């Protein structure tokens, strides 16, 4: 109803102003009105929300409960994957650290002696009045396991009003650039995509930070981190912090202690505990008299009897580390390897022995993998470990694997891939018409322009995954949009006027000439501002479908499959016949198959239901996105359109002023100073002082005027006079000169007959003019060329702005960041992002298809043909590019490159998931991490 009302108002205003026939601005205004009305009605329908009926405290309690459930599920799974419950974890103990490493006793309070074991960590934490505890230890001493156990124990006994312990790896914090709250908010969003309320819970004190690995921050910034903690945390804010002993001592010596925090230090494992643990977990073997033994028994006996032997001493020292005990268990318990080799002379050096255990871990973990060789797995994981070491992070995010690509693929891989496919497909389609080379050149030039524009406008496409400074501010982003839009418009308007054939000069550019290639570059450049408005030039990040987006995506895919599979083949046969449509039909069949596969992928993704409150928030975000998209779209579109129109109008006006007569005509001058020209085919051309152009035959010609009482008359050549008798028309034969007149300031033309009669514009006459003379006589006046070109450019720019802003609002209605409570694994976030970007890309394709259908009917609406063609040429690549430039699209192109080179497996995500299940990787929300920093460092040290 609202759409009908808006449509009626627009048509009424247009009719009152006499502009009903000018369809370009009418269509643009109508589209804008419909999009704004639809959004407003959607917002009104969702005005009453579930969250609006909840109190702020109830909302905080609900969000806290959701986060607690996700964190508990995540770390319980990790506890099982590390086999820490099989049969029980090593009971690591600790004692109070040296007093100089902690704050003054009066600031800490509580008992001085905090010695205890792993199972008592929450008791020790509550004994500290400030509830701040620093856990120190050597590499591999069990700090992370203790942090995980602390998190799970608190969650197990958590009350509804208690804070949720969240484990934050400190490796990606740059405290000299980010505040603690900003970093924790960003970490929550990165670890649990969709946690847009992280700052809200942090402000409410509902998150207890478990900060793991202060030593993993670059050494110069570790002191900054302690300063941030002391300055930004409230006095009653509880924190658990882990760090290596020497690194924390350096921080304290050169800076300050963590205020009011008690400090404990993990102790080496007693050899008796290690011996009991290895014997309890090892596979049993049959002894001499049937008693239970293990392959570890001789080794452990040797450690007790020959404790001073170099090999035994080295092994005893190594096995005091919980990490090395876990490595030894994995390498020897379930394999055919004999642990007695650990006492060989080559392992007298502790470092060599630790390296051996770390090297043996990955092959042992993949020993029973059905399709993955242990050495291959080690090589692939080594590449990923080197990647993380280079990026100075522990988080293996699948959407950052693109940084493994070489430059320029790191910047442009999806565009180059899609562009290459487009060039080949265009050449194949055009081959049937003999224009394969020209099509390849034009599409290649367009791809080059798109690459240039994307490089200028891309945001946060850096070489590192470390925390970055905030993105470009709105003013800077607007300047960058104009920096691409203006030169694109100037280039397009200067080199030619392919889209304005009604005003094209005789020597205008062609598709295969330099002018056409330059225009193709400009068209590619023009795509970049549209991508920027839609957010496709930002750093890729996982997204997910909203319930509405899933329904719309499935509907669009089904409709497009029917259209592509039924309607387009019929149109191809009607337009080209069987021979010309063969290549097109092959591509259409491939499109149908791809469409069906995309439907299947969308159908498999489970989209969680949203409450009315969530739907209302999505609508509000869509409203903001539409307003922002309209602002940026108007800026980019008007800059592009105005630059194009002004440049083209200026060029055409200048050429029309300088080119008095067609090329090749012979100039003559009369005694009164006026000039005229004669052409090789006998036409006389001239200009009258009142601005009228004329083209006159130099001699008499035979013509026939045919007509009857019902029609005013038609002019035809003598050879066509047979129609007079066939259609019973009254015909009059004339012999004499013919003059064709065209007023440069008038859209109509006239024809003077030998009898002196004058016929006005078509369809009153039909007389064929030579092409060059027709082009010259219909070239408008310079001022008219300038005015109409400028108006056309502004109309195109405004149309792009309206479509882009509507698409931006549509994106936020259909797609949202991945839901925290349901996207708790990297594979789940990948599937959600894949479904979201497919629905988003096909929505744009549907929009482009609508424009194409309007373009097909352009013969019936001749005036807006140029307008829709311009929109289509710029908008057609946007849908595929938004898919290619998404997080899933980047991963796809990265896999195609690295997997083809043998550097990673083809089923990359399945391999990473398998490595996680085998305990090599651990899962932290939507990202993977290596089980331990020592393992990552060892794999990264292997030669490539």
PDB file of N, CA, C and O in Angstrom, residues 335-399:
ATOM      1  N   UNK A 335      51.909 -45.748  20.343  1.00  0.00           N
ATOM      2  CA  UNK A 335      52.671 -46.028  19.130  1.00  0.00           C
ATOM      3  C   UNK A 335      53.550 -47.251  19.367  1.00  0.00           C
ATOM      4  O   UNK A 335      53.619 -47.801  20.467  1.00  0.00           O
ATOM      5  N   UNK A 336      54.251 -47.653  18.327  1.00  0.00           N
ATOM      6  CA  UNK A 336      55.161 -48.791  18.432  1.00  0.00           C
ATOM      7  C   UNK A 336      56.569 -48.370  18.836  1.00  0.00           C
ATOM      8  O   UNK A 336      57.469 -49.207  18.937  1.00  0.00           O
ATOM      9  N   UNK A 337      56.767 -47.063  19.030  1.00  0.00           N
ATOM     10  CA  UNK A 337      58.094 -46.577  19.423  1.00  0.00           C
ATOM     11  C   UNK A 337      58.389 -46.970  20.873  1.00  0.00           C
ATOM     12  O   UNK A 337      57.500 -47.020  21.721  1.00  0.00           O
ATOM     13  N   UNK A 338      59.678 -47.226  21.137  1.00  0.00           N
ATOM     14  CA  UNK A 338      60.116 -47.650  22.471  1.00  0.00           C
ATOM     15  C   UNK A 338      60.688 -46.451  23.209  1.00  0.00           C
ATOM     16  O   UNK A 338      61.641 -45.813  22.736  1.00  0.00           O
ATOM     17  N   UNK A 339      60.135 -46.071  24.376  1.00  0.00           N
ATOM     18  CA  UNK A 339      60.665 -44.920  25.116  1.00  0.00           C
ATOM     19  C   UNK A 339      62.092 -45.129  25.613  1.00  0.00           C
ATOM     20  O   UNK A 339      62.730 -44.164  26.061  1.00  0.00           O
ATOM     21  N   UNK A 340      62.626 -46.354  25.525  1.00  0.00           N
ATOM     22  CA  UNK A 340      64.005 -46.582  25.967  1.00  0.00           C
ATOM     23  C   UNK A 340      65.001 -45.788  25.149  1.00  0.00           C
ATOM     24  O   UNK A 340      66.115 -45.513  25.619  1.00  0.00           O
ATOM     25  N   UNK A 341      64.611 -45.373  23.930  1.00  0.00           N
ATOM     26  CA  UNK A 341      65.530 -44.590  23.100  1.00  0.00           C
ATOM     27  C   UNK A 341      65.829 -43.225  23.702  1.00  0.00           C
ATOM     28  O   UNK A 341      66.811 -42.573  23.342  1.00  0.00           O
ATOM     29  N   UNK A 342      64.994 -42.782  24.630  1.00  0.00           N
ATOM     30  CA  UNK A 342      65.220 -41.486  25.267  1.00  0.00           C
ATOM     31  C   UNK A 342      66.471 -41.496  26.141  1.00  0.00           C
ATOM     32  O   UNK A 342      66.969 -40.423  26.531  1.00  0.00           O
ATOM     33  N   UNK A 343      67.004 -42.677  26.468  1.00  0.00           N
ATOM     34  CA  UNK A 343      68.220 -42.768  27.274  1.00  0.00           C
ATOM     35  C   UNK A 343      69.465 -42.951  26.414  1.00  0.00           C
ATOM     36  O   UNK A 343      70.551 -43.212  26.936  1.00  0.00           O
ATOM     37  N   UNK A 344      69.302 -42.784  25.089  1.00  0.00           N
ATOM     38  CA  UNK A 344      70.453 -42.926  24.192  1.00  0.00           C
ATOM     39  C   UNK A 344      71.423 -41.763  24.403  1.00  0.00           C
ATOM     40  O   UNK A 344      71.048 -40.681  24.862  1.00  0.00           O
ATOM     41  N   UNK A 345      72.723 -41.984  24.090  1.00  0.00           N
ATOM     42  CA  UNK A 345      73.728 -40.924  24.305  1.00  0.00           C
ATOM     43  C   UNK A 345      73.417 -39.621  23.558  1.00  0.00           C
ATOM     44  O   UNK A 345      73.810 -38.542  24.012  1.00  0.00           O
ATOM     45  N   UNK A 346      72.715 -39.696  22.411  1.00  0.00           N
ATOM     46  CA  UNK A 346      72.465 -38.468  21.643  1.00  0.00           C
ATOM     47  C   UNK A 346      71.498 -37.531  22.356  1.00  0.00           C
ATOM     48  O   UNK A 346      71.334 -36.375  21.947  1.00  0.00           O
ATOM     49  N   UNK A 347      70.857 -38.009  23.430  1.00  0.00           N
ATOM     50  CA  UNK A 347      69.916 -37.173  24.152  1.00  0.00           C
ATOM     51  C   UNK A 347      70.473 -36.715  25.505  1.00  0.00           C
ATOM     52  O   UNK A 347      69.713 -36.458  26.434  1.00  0.00           O
ATOM     53  N   UNK A 348      71.766 -36.599  25.591  1.00  0.00           N
ATOM     54  CA  UNK A 348      72.361 -36.088  26.842  1.00  0.00           C
ATOM     55  C   UNK A 348      72.055 -34.612  27.039  1.00  0.00           C
ATOM     56  O   UNK A 348      72.060 -34.107  28.163  1.00  0.00           O
ATOM     57  N   UNK A 349      71.823 -33.916  25.923  1.00  0.00           N
ATOM     58  CA  UNK A 349      71.526 -32.474  25.980  1.00  0.00           C
ATOM     59  C   UNK A 349      70.017 -32.285  26.169  1.00  0.00           C
ATOM     60  O   UNK A 349      69.209 -32.839  25.428  1.00  0.00           O
ATOM     61  N   UNK A 350      69.651 -31.497  27.170  1.00  0.00           N
ATOM     62  CA  UNK A 350      68.237 -31.265  27.452  1.00  0.00           C
ATOM     63  C   UNK A 350      67.519 -30.646  26.266  1.00  0.00           C
ATOM     64  O   UNK A 350      66.396 -31.028  25.906  1.00  0.00           O
ATOM     65  N   UNK A 351      68.148 -29.659  25.603  1.00  0.00           N
ATOM     66  CA  UNK A 351      67.518 -28.986  24.476  1.00  0.00           C
ATOM     67  C   UNK A 351      67.250 -29.947  23.326  1.00  0.00           C
ATOM     68  O   UNK A 351      66.187 -29.898  22.683  1.00  0.00           O
ATOM     69  N   UNK A 352      68.211 -30.847  23.066  1.00  0.00           N
ATOM     70  CA  UNK A 352      68.027 -31.828  21.987  1.00  0.00           C
ATOM     71  C   UNK A 352      66.887 -32.775  22.327  1.00  0.00           C
ATOM     72  O   UNK A 352      66.072 -33.135  21.458  1.00  0.00           O
ATOM     73  N   UNK A 353      66.808 -33.195  23.586  1.00  0.00           N
ATOM     74  CA  UNK A 353      65.742 -34.112  23.997  1.00  0.00           C
ATOM     75  C   UNK A 353      64.371 -33.444  23.886  1.00  0.00           C
ATOM     76  O   UNK A 353      63.400 -34.058  23.407  1.00  0.00           O
ATOM     77  N   UNK A 354      64.242 -32.206  24.303  1.00  0.00           N
ATOM     78  CA  UNK A 354      62.963 -31.499  24.179  1.00  0.00           C
ATOM     79  C   UNK A 354      62.572 -31.321  22.721  1.00  0.00           C
ATOM     80  O   UNK A 354      61.399 -31.483  22.353  1.00  0.00           O
ATOM     81  N   UNK A 355      63.554 -30.988  21.888  1.00  0.00           N
ATOM     82  CA  UNK A 355      63.269 -30.842  20.467  1.00  0.00           C
ATOM     83  C   UNK A 355      62.783 -32.163  19.869  1.00  0.00           C
ATOM     84  O   UNK A 355      61.867 -32.183  19.049  1.00  0.00           O
ATOM     85  N   UNK A 356      63.386 -33.260  20.292  1.00  0.00           N
ATOM     86  CA  UNK A 356      62.971 -34.576  19.793  1.00  0.00           C
ATOM     87  C   UNK A 356      61.532 -34.873  20.172  1.00  0.00           C
ATOM     88  O   UNK A 356      60.740 -35.362  19.334  1.00  0.00           O
ATOM     89  N   UNK A 357      61.145 -34.607  21.403  1.00  0.00           N
ATOM     90  CA  UNK A 357      59.776 -34.880  21.828  1.00  0.00           C
ATOM     91  C   UNK A 357      58.771 -34.000  21.078  1.00  0.00           C
ATOM     92  O   UNK A 357      57.691 -34.463  20.689  1.00  0.00           O
ATOM     93  N   UNK A 358      59.121 -32.749  20.888  1.00  0.00           N
ATOM     94  CA  UNK A 358      58.223 -31.862  20.145  1.00  0.00           C
ATOM     95  C   UNK A 358      58.099 -32.289  18.690  1.00  0.00           C
ATOM     96  O   UNK A 358      57.011 -32.247  18.100  1.00  0.00           O
ATOM     97  N   UNK A 359      59.224 -32.706  18.097  1.00  0.00           N
ATOM     98  CA  UNK A 359      59.190 -33.151  16.700  1.00  0.00           C
ATOM     99  C   UNK A 359      58.380 -34.433  16.540  1.00  0.00           C
ATOM    100  O   UNK A 359      57.742 -34.650  15.497  1.00  0.00           O
ATOM    101  N   UNK A 360      58.403 -35.294  17.541  1.00  0.00           N
ATOM    102  CA  UNK A 360      57.694 -36.571  17.441  1.00  0.00           C
ATOM    103  C   UNK A 360      56.207 -36.436  17.702  1.00  0.00           C
ATOM    104  O   UNK A 360      55.444 -37.372  17.402  1.00  0.00           O
ATOM    105  N   UNK A 361      55.781 -35.318  18.226  1.00  0.00           N
ATOM    106  CA  UNK A 361      54.382 -35.199  18.643  1.00  0.00           C
ATOM    107  C   UNK A 361      53.419 -35.212  17.457  1.00  0.00           C
ATOM    108  O   UNK A 361      52.431 -35.957  17.449  1.00  0.00           O
ATOM    109  N   UNK A 362      53.669 -34.398  16.431  1.00  0.00           N
ATOM    110  CA  UNK A 362      52.731 -34.304  15.302  1.00  0.00           C
ATOM    111  C   UNK A 362      52.620 -35.625  14.551  1.00  0.00           C
ATOM    112  O   UNK A 362      51.505 -36.115  14.305  1.00  0.00           O
ATOM    113  N   UNK A 363      53.741 -36.266  14.149  1.00  0.00           N
ATOM    114  CA  UNK A 363      53.578 -37.577  13.490  1.00  0.00           C
ATOM    115  C   UNK A 363      52.853 -38.595  14.356  1.00  0.00           C
ATOM    116  O   UNK A 363      52.071 -39.408  13.840  1.00  0.00           O
ATOM    117  N   UNK A 364      53.092 -38.570  15.674  1.00  0.00           N
ATOM    118  CA  UNK A 364      52.396 -39.511  16.552  1.00  0.00           C
ATOM    119  C   UNK A 364      50.905 -39.197  16.617  1.00  0.00           C
ATOM    120  O   UNK A 364      50.064 -40.112  16.659  1.00  0.00           O
ATOM    121  N   UNK A 365      50.572 -37.904  16.611  1.00  0.00           N
ATOM    122  CA  UNK A 365      49.159 -37.538  16.682  1.00  0.00           C
ATOM    123  C   UNK A 365      48.409 -37.978  15.432  1.00  0.00           C
ATOM    124  O   UNK A 365      47.221 -38.302  15.496  1.00  0.00           O
ATOM    125  N   UNK A 366      49.081 -37.997  14.264  1.00  0.00           N
ATOM    126  CA  UNK A 366      48.448 -38.375  13.003  1.00  0.00           C
ATOM    127  C   UNK A 366      48.801 -39.800  12.583  1.00  0.00           C
ATOM    128  O   UNK A 366      48.671 -40.129  11.405  1.00  0.00           O
ATOM    129  N   UNK A 367      49.198 -40.626  13.523  1.00  0.00           N
ATOM    130  CA  UNK A 367      49.663 -41.959  13.164  1.00  0.00           C
ATOM    131  C   UNK A 367      48.556 -42.809  12.546  1.00  0.00           C
ATOM    132  O   UNK A 367      48.810 -43.654  11.681  1.00  0.00           O
ATOM    133  N   UNK A 368      47.312 -42.611  12.986  1.00  0.00           N
ATOM    134  CA  UNK A 368      46.218 -43.429  12.474  1.00  0.00           C
ATOM    135  C   UNK A 368      45.285 -42.644  11.562  1.00  0.00           C
ATOM    136  O   UNK A 368      44.151 -43.055  11.329  1.00  0.00           O
ATOM    137  N   UNK A 369      45.748 -41.503  11.056  1.00  0.00           N
ATOM    138  CA  UNK A 369      44.912 -40.710  10.143  1.00  0.00           C
ATOM    139  C   UNK A 369      44.737 -41.468   8.835  1.00  0.00           C
ATOM    140  O   UNK A 369      45.726 -41.925   8.247  1.00  0.00           O
ATOM    141  N   UNK A 370      43.507 -41.630   8.346  1.00  0.00           N
ATOM    142  CA  UNK A 370      43.298 -42.468   7.156  1.00  0.00           C
ATOM    143  C   UNK A 370      43.853 -41.881   5.870  1.00  0.00           C
ATOM    144  O   UNK A 370      44.263 -42.614   4.983  1.00  0.00           O
ATOM    145  N   UNK A 371      43.883 -40.556   5.751  1.00  0.00           N
ATOM    146  CA  UNK A 371      44.269 -39.947   4.479  1.00  0.00           C
ATOM    147  C   UNK A 371      45.367 -38.907   4.602  1.00  0.00           C
ATOM    148  O   UNK A 371      45.670 -38.222   3.631  1.00  0.00           O
ATOM    149  N   UNK A 372      45.956 -38.762   5.780  1.00  0.00           N
ATOM    150  CA  UNK A 372      46.980 -37.740   5.999  1.00  0.00           C
ATOM    151  C   UNK A 372      48.233 -38.407   6.531  1.00  0.00           C
ATOM    152  O   UNK A 372      48.196 -39.096   7.558  1.00  0.00           O
ATOM    153  N   UNK A 373      49.323 -38.230   5.823  1.00  0.00           N
ATOM    154  CA  UNK A 373      50.613 -38.721   6.282  1.00  0.00           C
ATOM    155  C   UNK A 373      51.153 -37.814   7.373  1.00  0.00           C
ATOM    156  O   UNK A 373      51.016 -36.594   7.316  1.00  0.00           O
ATOM    157  N   UNK A 374      51.793 -38.433   8.385  1.00  0.00           N
ATOM    158  CA  UNK A 374      52.300 -37.650   9.498  1.00  0.00           C
ATOM    159  C   UNK A 374      53.304 -36.596   9.086  1.00  0.00           C
ATOM    160  O   UNK A 374      53.291 -35.470   9.599  1.00  0.00           O
ATOM    161  N   UNK A 375      54.179 -36.904   8.137  1.00  0.00           N
ATOM    162  CA  UNK A 375      55.167 -35.928   7.691  1.00  0.00           C
ATOM    163  C   UNK A 375      54.515 -34.799   6.911  1.00  0.00           C
ATOM    164  O   UNK A 375      54.926 -33.644   6.997  1.00  0.00           O
ATOM    165  N   UNK A 376      53.506 -35.154   6.113  1.00  0.00           N
ATOM    166  CA  UNK A 376      52.768 -34.103   5.402  1.00  0.00           C
ATOM    167  C   UNK A 376      52.077 -33.171   6.398  1.00  0.00           C
ATOM    168  O   UNK A 376      52.086 -31.950   6.222  1.00  0.00           O
ATOM    169  N   UNK A 377      51.470 -33.756   7.411  1.00  0.00           N
ATOM    170  CA  UNK A 377      50.806 -32.937   8.418  1.00  0.00           C
ATOM    171  C   UNK A 377      51.802 -32.025   9.115  1.00  0.00           C
ATOM    172  O   UNK A 377      51.511 -30.838   9.365  1.00  0.00           O
ATOM    173  N   UNK A 378      52.977 -32.540   9.394  1.00  0.00           N
ATOM    174  CA  UNK A 378      53.996 -31.713  10.039  1.00  0.00           C
ATOM    175  C   UNK A 378      54.442 -30.584   9.131  1.00  0.00           C
ATOM    176  O   UNK A 378      54.648 -29.448   9.582  1.00  0.00           O
ATOM    177  N   UNK A 379      54.563 -30.854   7.826  1.00  0.00           N
ATOM    178  CA  UNK A 379      54.977 -29.803   6.887  1.00  0.00           C
ATOM    179  C   UNK A 379      53.897 -28.731   6.756  1.00  0.00           C
ATOM    180  O   UNK A 379      54.191 -27.543   6.738  1.00  0.00           O
ATOM    181  N   UNK A 380      52.633 -29.161   6.667  1.00  0.00           N
ATOM    182  CA  UNK A 380      51.553 -28.185   6.543  1.00  0.00           C
ATOM    183  C   UNK A 380      51.413 -27.341   7.813  1.00  0.00           C
ATOM    184  O   UNK A 380      51.246 -26.118   7.740  1.00  0.00           O
ATOM    185  N   UNK A 381      51.495 -28.002   8.971  1.00  0.00           N
ATOM    186  CA  UNK A 381      51.403 -27.251  10.224  1.00  0.00           C
ATOM    187  C   UNK A 381      52.609 -26.348  10.421  1.00  0.00           C
ATOM    188  O   UNK A 381      52.506 -25.278  11.037  1.00  0.00           O
ATOM    189  N   UNK A 382      53.751 -26.762   9.885  1.00  0.00           N
ATOM    190  CA  UNK A 382      54.928 -25.908   9.956  1.00  0.00           C
ATOM    191  C   UNK A 382      54.729 -24.615   9.190  1.00  0.00           C
ATOM    192  O   UNK A 382      55.150 -23.533   9.633  1.00  0.00           O
ATOM    193  N   UNK A 383      54.084 -24.695   8.017  1.00  0.00           N
ATOM    194  CA  UNK A 383      53.791 -23.479   7.253  1.00  0.00           C
ATOM    195  C   UNK A 383      52.880 -22.556   8.049  1.00  0.00           C
ATOM    196  O   UNK A 383      53.116 -21.335   8.121  1.00  0.00           O
ATOM    197  N   UNK A 384      51.856 -23.117   8.667  1.00  0.00           N
ATOM    198  CA  UNK A 384      50.937 -22.290   9.456  1.00  0.00           C
ATOM    199  C   UNK A 384      51.638 -21.707  10.683  1.00  0.00           C
ATOM    200  O   UNK A 384      51.374 -20.565  11.072  1.00  0.00           O
ATOM    201  N   UNK A 385      52.528 -22.491  11.297  1.00  0.00           N
ATOM    202  CA  UNK A 385      53.264 -21.983  12.463  1.00  0.00           C
ATOM    203  C   UNK A 385      54.180 -20.824  12.060  1.00  0.00           C
ATOM    204  O   UNK A 385      54.278 -19.821  12.786  1.00  0.00           O
ATOM    205  N   UNK A 386      54.855 -20.951  10.922  1.00  0.00           N
ATOM    206  CA  UNK A 386      55.711 -19.842  10.456  1.00  0.00           C
ATOM    207  C   UNK A 386      54.881 -18.608  10.152  1.00  0.00           C
ATOM    208  O   UNK A 386      55.302 -17.475  10.404  1.00  0.00           O
ATOM    209  N   UNK A 387      53.685 -18.836   9.618  1.00  0.00           N
ATOM    210  CA  UNK A 387      52.780 -17.720   9.346  1.00  0.00           C
ATOM    211  C   UNK A 387      52.424 -16.988  10.638  1.00  0.00           C
ATOM    212  O   UNK A 387      52.465 -15.752  10.702  1.00  0.00           O
ATOM    213  N   UNK A 388      52.088 -17.725  11.686  1.00  0.00           N
ATOM    214  CA  UNK A 388      51.729 -17.086  12.955  1.00  0.00           C
ATOM    215  C   UNK A 388      52.923 -16.402  13.593  1.00  0.00           C
ATOM    216  O   UNK A 388      52.786 -15.317  14.183  1.00  0.00           O
ATOM    217  N   UNK A 389      54.096 -17.026  13.493  1.00  0.00           N
ATOM    218  CA  UNK A 389      55.289 -16.384  14.045  1.00  0.00           C
ATOM    219  C   UNK A 389      55.586 -15.072  13.327  1.00  0.00           C
ATOM    220  O   UNK A 389      55.954 -14.075  13.949  1.00  0.00           O
ATOM    221  N   UNK A 390      55.410 -15.074  12.010  1.00  0.00           N
ATOM    222  CA  UNK A 390      55.650 -13.852  11.234  1.00  0.00           C
ATOM    223  C   UNK A 390      54.635 -12.770  11.591  1.00  0.00           C
ATOM    224  O   UNK A 390      54.985 -11.583  11.636  1.00  0.00           O
ATOM    225  N   UNK A 391      53.388 -13.183  11.857  1.00  0.00           N
ATOM    226  CA  UNK A 391      52.356 -12.210  12.202  1.00  0.00           C
ATOM    227  C   UNK A 391      52.368 -11.853  13.687  1.00  0.00           C
ATOM    228  O   UNK A 391      51.571 -11.012  14.114  1.00  0.00           O
ATOM    229  N   UNK A 392      53.232 -12.500  14.468  1.00  0.00           N
ATOM    230  CA  UNK A 392      53.359 -12.228  15.898  1.00  0.00           C
ATOM    231  C   UNK A 392      52.020 -12.435  16.616  1.00  0.00           C
ATOM    232  O   UNK A 392      51.530 -11.578  17.353  1.00  0.00           O
ATOM    233  N   UNK A 393      51.432 -13.594  16.397  1.00  0.00           N
ATOM    234  CA  UNK A 393      50.153 -13.904  17.020  1.00  0.00           C
ATOM    235  C   UNK A 393      50.073 -15.403  17.267  1.00  0.00           C
ATOM    236  O   UNK A 393      50.853 -16.175  16.693  1.00  0.00           O
ATOM    237  N   UNK A 394      49.134 -15.812  18.105  1.00  0.00           N
ATOM    238  CA  UNK A 394      48.876 -17.229  18.341  1.00  0.00           C
ATOM    239  C   UNK A 394      47.564 -17.666  17.742  1.00  0.00           C
ATOM    240  O   UNK A 394      47.239 -18.847  17.739  1.00  0.00           O
ATOM    241  N   UNK A 395      46.767 -16.720  17.237  1.00  0.00           N
ATOM    242  CA  UNK A 395      45.434 -17.019  16.732  1.00  0.00           C
ATOM    243  C   UNK A 395      45.498 -17.368  15.251  1.00  0.00           C
ATOM    244  O   UNK A 395      45.861 -16.530  14.418  1.00  0.00           O
ATOM    245  N   UNK A 396      45.117 -18.590  14.928  1.00  0.00           N
ATOM    246  CA  UNK A 396      45.056 -19.044  13.543  1.00  0.00           C
ATOM    247  C   UNK A 396      43.620 -18.853  13.057  1.00  0.00           C
ATOM    248  O   UNK A 396      42.778 -19.734  13.179  1.00  0.00           O
ATOM    249  N   UNK A 397      43.336 -17.671  12.523  1.00  0.00           N
ATOM    250  CA  UNK A 397      42.006 -17.339  12.012  1.00  0.00           C
ATOM    251  C   UNK A 397      41.942 -17.672  10.528  1.00  0.00           C
ATOM    252  O   UNK A 397      42.794 -17.236   9.749  1.00  0.00           O
ATOM    253  N   UNK A 398      40.933 -18.429  10.123  1.00  0.00           N
ATOM    254  CA  UNK A 398      40.869 -18.864   8.723  1.00  0.00           C
ATOM    255  C   UNK A 398      40.697 -17.680   7.785  1.00  0.00           C
ATOM    256  O   UNK A 398      41.108 -17.735   6.628  1.00  0.00           O
ATOM    257  N   UNK A 399      40.098 -16.588   8.239  1.00  0.00           N
ATOM    258  CA  UNK A 399      39.916 -15.423   7.367  1.00  0.00           C
ATOM    259  C   UNK A 399      41.189 -14.586   7.240  1.00  0.00           C
ATOM    260  O   UNK A 399      41.230 -13.643   6.470  1.00  0.00           O
TER     261      UNK A 399
END
